[in-house]
């Protein structure tokens, strides 16, 4: 894993937008995996700014988001789909038919997960997967446990994860769904390149364990050590 330390979140956002621009120069039809959470928000803002100024063209890319809450329709204000709409999709000029999402309100969860895996395969796999990390080491909604899932699946969320998502539900932890759909570990690890972003002191311990600790299902992000092309972007807080 290569580590890139930046003084500020702003510095990370700029570096990541540069990285995206470089990838687009090589592959204009890039297949991009995307995260939600607070961490990528500044990066999304920077992308939107560059698109608005004609410095970045996302009209040929395809996106796949990592995860979605079970039971929420794409227009639910707490859904990750709406989060992405607000922070990126409404401003980025990505053709709507190339935006892919797990549907939290799918009547048949297994069929929905299989459909998503097929769509990723049909798109030729993910070129660049951008990840955040939970304080407990989760990536997407692959939570720590005795076992991990290889492919897209139904996931039960830990209380801590629900608490960190409460902001999307007016601050109420009880309103956060208990389950979600998420890409699996193999879905993520088969991406050609992976970027993980972590900011703030509360992520310092987990970043250290992910990079230097043993590979364990109790810290799903530690499996990224098995991938040959991973860049980790941290600010001073998370890198310290
Ligand atoms: C959420 C998401 C993850 C995200 C993580 C960190 O629950 N499912 O994909 O990376 O938690 O979120 P944040 O960036 O807000 O710390």
PDB file of C-alpha atoms and ligand atoms in Angstrom, residues 34-40 66-67 69 80 131-135 138-141 161 164-165 197 199 203, ligand 1:
ATOM      1  CA  UNK A  34     -17.804   5.259  -5.325  1.00  0.00           C
ATOM      2  CA  UNK A  35     -18.278   5.593  -1.563  1.00  0.00           C
ATOM      3  CA  UNK A  36     -20.579   7.657   0.603  1.00  0.00           C
ATOM      4  CA  UNK A  37     -19.801   9.112   4.033  1.00  0.00           C
ATOM      5  CA  UNK A  38     -18.335  12.426   5.138  1.00  0.00           C
ATOM      6  CA  UNK A  39     -14.852  11.627   3.847  1.00  0.00           C
ATOM      7  CA  UNK A  40     -15.446  11.934   0.062  1.00  0.00           C
ATOM      8  CA  UNK A  66     -20.618   0.493  -2.876  1.00  0.00           C
ATOM      9  CA  UNK A  67     -23.744   0.158  -0.806  1.00  0.00           C
ATOM     10  CA  UNK A  69     -29.639   0.785   3.049  1.00  0.00           C
ATOM     11  CA  UNK A  80     -27.156   6.794  -0.230  1.00  0.00           C
ATOM     12  CA  UNK A 131     -13.188   3.697  -0.517  1.00  0.00           C
ATOM     13  CA  UNK A 132     -13.695   5.323   2.840  1.00  0.00           C
ATOM     14  CA  UNK A 133     -13.170   3.316   6.021  1.00  0.00           C
ATOM     15  CA  UNK A 134     -15.287   2.884   9.117  1.00  0.00           C
ATOM     16  CA  UNK A 135     -13.650   3.313  12.530  1.00  0.00           C
ATOM     17  CA  UNK A 138     -15.367  -1.759   7.535  1.00  0.00           C
ATOM     18  CA  UNK A 139     -15.237  -0.996   3.832  1.00  0.00           C
ATOM     19  CA  UNK A 140     -18.531  -0.541   2.032  1.00  0.00           C
ATOM     20  CA  UNK A 141     -20.776  -2.301   4.529  1.00  0.00           C
ATOM     21  CA  UNK A 161     -21.908   2.135  12.011  1.00  0.00           C
ATOM     22  CA  UNK A 164     -22.105   7.305  12.305  1.00  0.00           C
ATOM     23  CA  UNK A 165     -24.846   7.305   9.677  1.00  0.00           C
ATOM     24  CA  UNK A 197      -9.297   7.852   1.962  1.00  0.00           C
ATOM     25  CA  UNK A 199      -9.326  11.772   7.578  1.00  0.00           C
ATOM     26  CA  UNK A 203      -9.322   7.041  11.976  1.00  0.00           C
TER      27      UNK A 203
HETATM   28  C1  LIG B   1     -20.242   4.314   5.996  1.00  0.00           C
HETATM   29  C2  LIG B   1     -20.159   3.719   4.569  1.00  0.00           C
HETATM   30  C3  LIG B   1     -18.745   3.468   4.153  1.00  0.00           C
HETATM   31  C4  LIG B   1     -17.905   4.677   4.580  1.00  0.00           C
HETATM   32  C5  LIG B   1     -17.778   4.686   6.063  1.00  0.00           C
HETATM   33  C6  LIG B   1     -17.031   5.869   6.634  1.00  0.00           C
HETATM   34  O1  LIG B   1     -21.034   3.597   6.852  1.00  0.00           O
HETATM   35  N1  LIG B   1     -20.955   2.549   4.332  1.00  0.00           N
HETATM   36  O2  LIG B   1     -18.678   3.216   2.765  1.00  0.00           O
HETATM   37  O3  LIG B   1     -16.637   4.600   4.016  1.00  0.00           O
HETATM   38  O4  LIG B   1     -19.003   4.451   6.706  1.00  0.00           O
HETATM   39  O5  LIG B   1     -17.814   7.014   6.692  1.00  0.00           O
HETATM   40  P1  LIG B   1     -17.205   8.457   6.977  1.00  0.00           P
HETATM   41  O6  LIG B   1     -16.492   8.859   5.747  1.00  0.00           O
HETATM   42  O7  LIG B   1     -18.404   9.322   7.239  1.00  0.00           O
HETATM   43  O8  LIG B   1     -16.309   8.315   8.154  1.00  0.00           O
END
